[in-house]
Amino acid sequence: MFRPTSKPARAAAKAAAVSLSAVTACAATPAALASAVPAPAGTVARQPAPGEETESGGTAGPHDVVFVQTGAEDGNRIVAYTRTPEGTLREEGSYATGGEGGRLAGAGSDGHQASQGALAYDPEEGILIAANSGNGTVSVFEVDGVRLTLRQVTPSGGGFPAGIAVHDGIAYVLNAGTGGSVQGFTIDGPRLEPIAGSRRELGLSTDRGPLQYARTPGQVGFTDDGSRLIVTTKTNGSLQVFDVDDDGLLSAEPVTNDRSPSAPFAFVTGEDGRLVVADAANTVDTFTLWKDNTVQPADSADTGEMGTGRIARNGATVYVSHSGSDALSAYRVDADGALTAAGRTATGAGPTDLAVSPAGDYLYVQTGETGGLETYRIGPDGGLTRTGTTTVPNAVGGEGIVAP
C-alpha cells in the first residue's frame, strides 16, 4: 500500500491513528513510547468471537489475547494465548518466525536478550514485529485475532536485534551487537522497508566477554508525538535522545544524558508525560524530558530488590520486575513525578518482560528461568492477584510479550 512519507500527510491519511504503548516499549516527554513486532507461520484454533461462549462456559472479550516470544536459539517462535474468564491462559497456536533466538554473553536464563521491547505490536497496521537476535533479522506477522500470518523476514540493519519501537508508520530496531545501533524502517502494510541513511551508531562497548549483557543497550522507544527517539544504555549509564524528522530520519548525534553510575534499563511514560525508568542499579527514577533533549530528575526510589529491569504502566501505577528477587514492585507516580511504593508481589523464578491488558485489568509476566507466563488480576487499588501460570514451550530465557 502507498504510505505518505511526511508525518502530517500520514496523520491526514490516518485520522484514527493510535499511539502504541506498553510492553514492549513506551517512553518519553509528555508522551508514551511505542514498539513494533515480526515473524513466521503455523496453524491455530479459531479465536472465540466477542460474546461467544467458550469451552469454560464464559465469554471471550475482544482484547483477551497475549503473544509471547520464545527466543529459542534453535528457532524463534511466537506463541498465542487467549485469557479465560477465570484469568487463566489457553494456548491457541505457535508460529515460527523464520529466524533464531540469541543469547548475549553472560546473560542468565532470566533473559537472553537483556532488553525490553523485543516483540512489538503496531495497531495501525495490525502487525506484530519480532526480533530474531541469533541471526540478525526481524519478522513481520499480520495479526487476525490469535491467528498470525508471517509476511516478511528481513535484516535488522545490525547485529543482535533486541528491541523495536513503532510510531506513525515508522519503526526503529535496536541492535545490541558491535557497540549498538538503531536502524529505521517505513511500515508499508505488513512489510518493513529500510530508510536510507537512518542507521545511527550508539558507540557503546564492543566487549563480548561475560559482561556483554550488561554493556549493551536496553530499550528503544519514541515519544508519543514521534518527535524523538530514546535509547537506554544500562551500565553505560545514559539516556540517549535523538530528534526525529518528518521522514523518520534521526539527528546525526543524540543528546547523551549521563546518569552513571546508574544503569537505565527500560522506561515508560508516567502521568503528565513523566519519564519513568527502571534502573539496573535497583532504583525506579522519574524524569522530565525537556525540548533540548536533556532530562531533569524528579524523584528516585530504592527498590530494595535485585535484578531490577523491565517496567509496564497502568494509568498512574507502574509495575517493575526484579529478576534477581523473583518479585514485582508497584509504584504510583503523581503529576510531579513523585513515587509512592504500592506493594510487592512474589513471582516465579526470574521475572522479565511484562505487559498490561488494554482494559487495564490484567498483568502478564514472563518468568525466564522456567519459560513461564504468569497472569495477575489488577485490583481497583492496583494490587495484584495471581490467577494462573503456564509454561511456554521452549521459552527458557525468552523475552518479548504483547497484549494488543
Coordinates of C-alpha atoms in Angstrom, one line a residue:
M1 CA 0.0 0.0 0.0
F2 CA 1.0 3.6 -0.5
R3 CA 2.2 5.4 2.6
P4 CA 2.7 9.2 2.7
T5 CA 6.2 10.0 3.8
S6 CA 5.7 13.1 6.0
K7 CA 4.1 12.9 9.4
P8 CA 1.4 15.5 8.6
A9 CA 0.5 13.5 5.4
R10 CA 0.4 10.2 7.3
A11 CA -1.7 11.8 10.0
A12 CA -4.2 13.1 7.5
A13 CA -4.3 9.8 5.8
K14 CA -4.9 8.0 9.1
A15 CA -7.4 10.0 11.1
A16 CA -7.8 7.2 13.5
A17 CA -4.1 6.8 14.2
V18 CA -3.4 5.2 17.6
S19 CA -0.3 5.7 19.7
L20 CA 1.3 2.3 20.5
S21 CA 2.0 1.8 24.2
A22 CA 3.1 -0.6 26.9
V23 CA 5.1 -3.6 26.8
T24 CA 7.2 -3.8 24.9
A25 CA 8.0 -0.2 24.8
C26 CA 6.6 3.2 25.8
A27 CA 8.5 6.3 26.6
A28 CA 9.1 10.0 26.6
T29 CA 8.4 13.5 27.2
P30 CA 4.8 14.4 27.7
A31 CA 4.2 11.1 26.0
A32 CA 4.2 7.4 25.7
L33 CA 6.6 5.2 23.8
A34 CA 5.9 2.7 21.2
S35 CA 7.1 -0.7 20.0
A36 CA 6.9 -2.9 16.9
V37 CA 6.8 -6.7 16.0
P38 CA 7.6 -9.7 13.5
A39 CA 7.7 -13.5 12.3
P40 CA 6.6 -17.0 10.6
A41 CA 3.6 -19.3 10.5
G42 CA 1.6 -22.3 11.7
T43 CA -2.0 -23.3 12.4
V44 CA -4.1 -22.2 15.2
A45 CA -7.5 -22.8 16.7
R46 CA -10.2 -20.2 15.9
Q47 CA -10.5 -17.4 18.5
P48 CA -14.0 -17.2 20.0
A49 CA -15.8 -14.1 18.8
P50 CA -16.6 -11.4 21.4
G51 CA -19.5 -12.6 23.4
E52 CA -19.3 -16.2 22.1
E53 CA -19.4 -19.0 24.7
T54 CA -16.0 -20.6 25.4
E55 CA -15.2 -24.1 26.5
S56 CA -15.0 -22.9 30.1
G57 CA -18.6 -21.6 29.8
G58 CA -17.6 -17.9 29.9
T59 CA -17.2 -15.4 27.1
A60 CA -14.1 -14.1 25.3
G61 CA -13.6 -10.4 25.2
P62 CA -12.1 -8.5 22.2
H63 CA -8.7 -8.0 23.8
D64 CA -8.1 -11.2 25.8
V65 CA -5.1 -12.1 23.7
V66 CA -1.4 -12.4 24.6
F67 CA 1.5 -13.1 22.3
V68 CA 4.9 -14.3 23.7
Q69 CA 8.2 -14.8 22.1
T70 CA 10.3 -17.9 22.9
G71 CA 13.7 -16.6 21.8
A72 CA 14.8 -20.2 21.2
E73 CA 18.2 -20.5 19.6
D74 CA 17.1 -23.5 17.5
G75 CA 14.2 -21.5 16.0
N76 CA 12.4 -18.5 17.5
R77 CA 8.6 -18.7 17.8
I78 CA 5.6 -16.6 18.8
V79 CA 3.0 -18.4 21.0
A80 CA -0.5 -17.1 21.1
Y81 CA -2.8 -17.3 24.1
T82 CA -6.4 -16.3 25.0
R83 CA -7.4 -15.5 28.5
T84 CA -10.4 -17.3 30.0
P85 CA -13.0 -15.6 32.2
E86 CA -11.2 -17.2 35.2
G87 CA -8.0 -15.4 34.3
T88 CA -6.1 -18.4 33.1
L89 CA -4.4 -18.6 29.7
R90 CA -5.1 -21.2 26.9
E91 CA -2.6 -21.8 24.1
E92 CA -4.1 -21.2 20.7
G93 CA -1.2 -21.6 18.3
S94 CA 2.6 -21.4 17.8
Y95 CA 4.2 -19.6 14.9
A96 CA 7.8 -19.9 13.6
T97 CA 9.4 -16.5 13.0
G98 CA 11.8 -17.9 10.3
G99 CA 14.7 -16.7 12.5
E100 CA 16.7 -17.7 15.5
G101 CA 16.8 -16.5 19.1
G102 CA 20.2 -15.4 20.5
R103 CA 21.9 -15.1 23.9
L104 CA 24.3 -12.3 25.0
A105 CA 27.4 -13.4 26.7
G106 CA 26.9 -13.6 30.5
A107 CA 23.1 -13.4 30.2
G108 CA 21.2 -15.7 32.6
S109 CA 18.2 -17.8 31.8
D110 CA 16.1 -15.0 33.2
G111 CA 16.6 -13.0 29.9
H112 CA 18.8 -13.9 27.0
Q113 CA 18.4 -10.6 25.2
A114 CA 18.7 -8.4 28.3
S115 CA 16.3 -5.9 26.8
Q116 CA 12.7 -4.6 26.8
G117 CA 10.6 -4.5 23.6
A118 CA 11.9 -7.5 21.6
L119 CA 8.3 -8.1 20.5
A120 CA 6.1 -5.2 19.4
Y121 CA 2.6 -4.5 18.0
D122 CA 1.5 -1.8 15.6
P123 CA -2.2 -1.2 16.0
E124 CA -2.4 1.0 12.9
E125 CA -1.4 -1.9 10.5
G126 CA -2.4 -4.8 12.8
I127 CA 1.1 -6.3 12.6
L128 CA 3.4 -7.9 15.1
I129 CA 7.2 -7.5 14.8
A130 CA 9.7 -9.8 16.4
A131 CA 13.5 -9.6 16.9
N132 CA 15.5 -12.7 15.9
S133 CA 18.6 -11.9 17.8
G134 CA 20.5 -15.0 16.7
N135 CA 20.6 -14.3 13.0
G136 CA 20.2 -10.5 12.8
T137 CA 16.7 -10.4 11.4
V138 CA 13.2 -9.2 12.3
S139 CA 9.9 -10.9 11.4
V140 CA 6.6 -9.3 10.5
F141 CA 3.3 -11.0 11.2
E142 CA -0.2 -10.0 10.1
V143 CA -2.5 -10.3 13.1
D144 CA -6.1 -11.6 12.9
G145 CA -7.3 -12.3 16.4
V146 CA -5.0 -15.0 17.7
R147 CA -4.1 -16.0 14.2
L148 CA -0.7 -14.9 12.8
T149 CA 0.5 -15.0 9.2
L150 CA 4.2 -14.4 8.5
R151 CA 4.6 -11.8 5.9
Q152 CA 8.3 -10.9 6.0
V153 CA 11.7 -11.8 7.4
T154 CA 14.2 -9.0 6.8
P155 CA 17.7 -8.0 8.0
S156 CA 17.6 -5.7 11.1
G157 CA 20.4 -3.4 9.9
G158 CA 22.9 -4.5 12.6
G159 CA 23.9 -7.3 14.9
F160 CA 21.8 -8.9 17.6
P161 CA 18.4 -7.1 17.3
A162 CA 16.9 -6.8 20.7
G163 CA 14.2 -4.1 20.6
I164 CA 11.7 -2.4 18.4
A165 CA 9.8 0.9 18.5
V166 CA 6.9 2.0 16.3
H167 CA 5.2 5.3 15.7
D168 CA 3.0 6.5 12.8
G169 CA 4.3 4.3 10.0
I170 CA 8.0 4.3 11.2
A171 CA 9.8 1.5 13.1
Y172 CA 13.2 1.6 14.6
V173 CA 15.1 -1.6 15.5
L174 CA 17.6 -1.5 18.3
N175 CA 20.7 -3.7 17.5
A176 CA 22.6 -4.6 20.6
G177 CA 25.7 -6.1 19.0
T178 CA 29.0 -4.4 17.9
G179 CA 28.6 -1.3 20.0
G180 CA 24.9 -0.9 19.5
S181 CA 23.0 0.8 16.7
V182 CA 19.5 1.8 15.6
Q183 CA 18.1 1.3 12.1
G184 CA 14.9 2.9 10.7
F185 CA 12.2 1.4 8.5
T186 CA 9.0 2.6 7.0
I187 CA 6.0 0.3 7.6
D188 CA 4.2 -0.4 4.3
G189 CA 1.3 -2.7 5.1
P190 CA 2.7 -5.9 6.6
R191 CA 6.3 -5.1 5.4
L192 CA 9.3 -3.1 6.6
E193 CA 11.4 -1.1 4.1
P194 CA 14.8 0.3 5.3
I195 CA 15.1 4.1 5.4
A196 CA 18.2 5.2 3.6
G197 CA 20.7 6.9 5.8
S198 CA 18.8 6.2 9.0
R199 CA 21.3 3.9 10.8
R200 CA 23.0 5.5 13.9
E201 CA 25.8 4.0 15.9
L202 CA 25.5 4.2 19.7
G203 CA 29.2 4.0 20.5
L204 CA 28.8 1.5 23.3
S205 CA 31.2 -1.2 24.4
T206 CA 32.0 -3.9 21.9
D207 CA 33.1 -6.3 24.6
R208 CA 31.9 -9.9 24.0
G209 CA 33.1 -11.1 27.4
P210 CA 30.9 -12.3 30.3
L211 CA 29.6 -8.7 30.9
Q212 CA 28.3 -8.2 27.4
Y213 CA 24.7 -8.5 28.6
A214 CA 25.2 -5.5 30.9
R215 CA 27.0 -3.3 28.4
T216 CA 24.5 -3.5 25.6
P217 CA 21.5 -1.1 25.2
G218 CA 18.3 -1.9 27.0
Q219 CA 15.4 -0.3 25.1
V220 CA 14.5 1.9 22.2
G221 CA 11.2 4.0 22.1
F222 CA 9.5 7.0 20.6
T223 CA 8.0 9.8 22.5
D224 CA 4.3 9.7 21.8
D225 CA 4.3 12.5 19.4
G226 CA 7.0 10.7 17.4
S227 CA 9.4 13.7 17.5
R228 CA 12.1 12.0 19.5
L229 CA 13.7 8.5 19.9
I230 CA 15.1 7.4 23.2
V231 CA 17.7 4.6 23.9
T232 CA 18.7 3.4 27.4
T233 CA 22.2 2.0 27.7
K234 CA 22.2 0.1 31.0
T235 CA 25.7 0.1 32.6
N236 CA 26.9 2.6 30.0
G237 CA 24.9 4.8 32.2
S238 CA 23.0 7.1 29.8
L239 CA 19.7 8.1 28.2
Q240 CA 20.4 8.9 24.6
V241 CA 17.8 11.1 22.9
F242 CA 17.6 11.7 19.1
D243 CA 15.4 14.2 17.2
V244 CA 13.2 12.6 14.5
D245 CA 12.3 14.5 11.3
D246 CA 9.2 14.2 9.2
D247 CA 10.7 11.5 7.1
G248 CA 11.8 9.4 10.0
L249 CA 15.5 10.3 9.9
L250 CA 17.3 10.9 13.2
S251 CA 19.6 13.8 14.2
A252 CA 23.2 13.0 13.3
E253 CA 24.1 12.6 17.0
P254 CA 21.9 12.1 20.1
V255 CA 21.9 14.2 23.3
T256 CA 23.6 11.9 25.8
N257 CA 22.2 12.3 29.3
D258 CA 24.9 10.8 31.6
R259 CA 23.3 9.0 34.5
S260 CA 26.3 7.0 35.7
P261 CA 26.8 5.2 38.0
S262 CA 23.1 4.5 37.4
A263 CA 22.2 1.9 34.7
P264 CA 19.0 2.9 32.9
F265 CA 17.4 -0.3 31.6
A266 CA 13.8 0.3 30.5
F267 CA 11.2 3.0 30.6
V268 CA 7.5 4.1 30.3
T269 CA 5.8 7.4 30.4
G270 CA 4.2 8.5 33.7
E271 CA 1.4 10.9 34.4
D272 CA 1.7 14.2 32.6
G273 CA 4.5 13.0 30.4
R274 CA 6.9 12.0 33.1
L275 CA 9.5 9.5 32.0
V276 CA 9.7 6.6 34.5
V277 CA 12.9 4.5 34.3
A278 CA 13.6 1.1 35.7
D279 CA 17.3 1.2 36.6
A280 CA 19.5 -1.9 36.9
A281 CA 21.1 -0.3 39.9
N282 CA 17.8 -1.3 41.6
T283 CA 16.0 2.0 41.6
V284 CA 13.0 3.5 39.9
D285 CA 13.6 7.0 38.7
T286 CA 11.3 9.7 37.2
F287 CA 12.4 12.5 34.8
T288 CA 11.1 15.4 32.8
L289 CA 12.4 15.4 29.2
W290 CA 12.9 18.9 28.0
K291 CA 12.7 20.3 24.5
D292 CA 16.5 20.4 24.2
N293 CA 16.5 16.6 24.8
T294 CA 18.0 16.9 28.3
V295 CA 16.4 15.2 31.3
Q296 CA 15.8 16.6 34.7
P297 CA 15.4 14.2 37.7
A298 CA 12.1 14.4 39.6
D299 CA 12.2 11.5 42.1
S300 CA 14.0 8.2 42.8
A301 CA 13.1 5.2 44.9
D302 CA 15.4 2.4 46.0
T303 CA 13.5 -0.8 45.2
G304 CA 15.4 -2.9 47.9
E305 CA 15.4 -5.7 45.3
M306 CA 17.8 -7.4 42.9
G307 CA 17.8 -7.6 39.1
T308 CA 15.6 -4.5 38.5
G309 CA 14.9 -4.3 34.8
R310 CA 11.6 -4.2 32.9
I311 CA 8.6 -1.9 33.5
A312 CA 5.0 -1.5 32.4
R313 CA 2.5 1.2 33.1
N314 CA -1.2 1.0 34.0
G315 CA -2.6 4.6 34.5
A316 CA -0.8 6.2 37.4
T317 CA 0.7 2.9 38.5
V318 CA 3.9 1.3 37.2
Y319 CA 5.0 -2.3 37.7
V320 CA 8.7 -3.2 37.8
S321 CA 10.1 -6.7 37.6
H322 CA 13.1 -7.9 39.6
S323 CA 14.7 -11.0 38.1
G324 CA 17.1 -11.5 41.0
S325 CA 14.5 -11.3 43.7
D326 CA 11.6 -13.2 41.9
A327 CA 9.3 -10.3 42.6
L328 CA 7.3 -7.4 41.2
S329 CA 7.1 -3.9 42.7
A330 CA 4.3 -1.4 42.2
Y331 CA 4.7 2.4 42.4
R332 CA 2.3 5.2 42.0
V333 CA 3.5 8.2 40.1
D334 CA 1.9 11.6 40.7
A335 CA 1.7 14.6 38.4
D336 CA 5.0 15.9 39.8
G337 CA 6.8 12.6 39.2
A338 CA 6.8 11.7 42.9
L339 CA 6.9 8.0 43.6
T340 CA 4.9 6.1 46.2
A341 CA 5.5 2.4 46.8
A342 CA 2.3 0.5 46.3
G343 CA 3.1 -3.1 47.1
R344 CA 5.3 -6.1 46.4
T345 CA 4.3 -9.4 44.7
A346 CA 6.3 -12.6 44.7
T347 CA 6.6 -14.3 41.3
G348 CA 8.1 -17.4 39.7
A349 CA 11.8 -17.5 39.0
G350 CA 13.4 -14.8 37.0
P351 CA 10.6 -12.4 36.0
T352 CA 11.5 -10.3 33.0
D353 CA 9.1 -8.8 30.4
L354 CA 5.6 -7.8 31.4
A355 CA 2.5 -6.3 29.7
V356 CA -0.8 -4.8 30.8
S357 CA -4.1 -5.8 29.1
P358 CA -5.7 -3.0 27.1
A359 CA -8.6 -2.8 29.6
G360 CA -6.0 -2.4 32.5
D361 CA -7.5 -5.3 34.4
Y362 CA -4.7 -7.9 33.9
L363 CA -0.9 -8.0 34.1
Y364 CA 1.1 -10.7 32.2
V365 CA 4.6 -11.6 33.3
Q366 CA 7.3 -13.8 31.7
T367 CA 9.4 -15.8 34.1
G368 CA 12.6 -16.6 32.2
E369 CA 14.1 -19.2 34.5
T370 CA 11.3 -21.6 33.7
G371 CA 9.9 -20.2 30.5
G372 CA 6.8 -19.4 32.4
L373 CA 4.0 -16.9 31.8
E374 CA 2.0 -15.7 34.8
T375 CA -1.3 -13.9 34.9
Y376 CA -2.4 -11.4 37.6
R377 CA -5.7 -9.7 38.0
I378 CA -5.2 -6.0 38.8
G379 CA -7.5 -4.7 41.6
P380 CA -9.0 -1.3 41.9
D381 CA -6.1 -0.2 44.1
G382 CA -3.5 -1.6 41.7
G383 CA -2.9 -4.7 43.8
L384 CA -2.1 -8.0 42.1
T385 CA -3.8 -11.4 42.5
R386 CA -2.3 -14.3 40.5
T387 CA -4.9 -16.2 38.5
G388 CA -2.8 -18.6 36.5
T389 CA 0.6 -19.8 35.5
T390 CA 1.5 -21.7 32.3
T391 CA 4.8 -22.9 30.7
V392 CA 5.6 -21.5 27.2
P393 CA 7.2 -24.3 25.2
N394 CA 10.9 -24.0 24.7
A395 CA 11.0 -20.5 26.1
V396 CA 13.5 -20.5 29.0
G397 CA 15.3 -17.2 28.8
G398 CA 12.8 -15.8 26.3
E399 CA 11.8 -12.2 26.2
G400 CA 9.1 -10.3 24.4
I401 CA 5.4 -10.0 25.2
V402 CA 2.5 -8.1 23.8
A403 CA -1.2 -7.8 24.9
P404 CA -2.8 -6.0 21.9

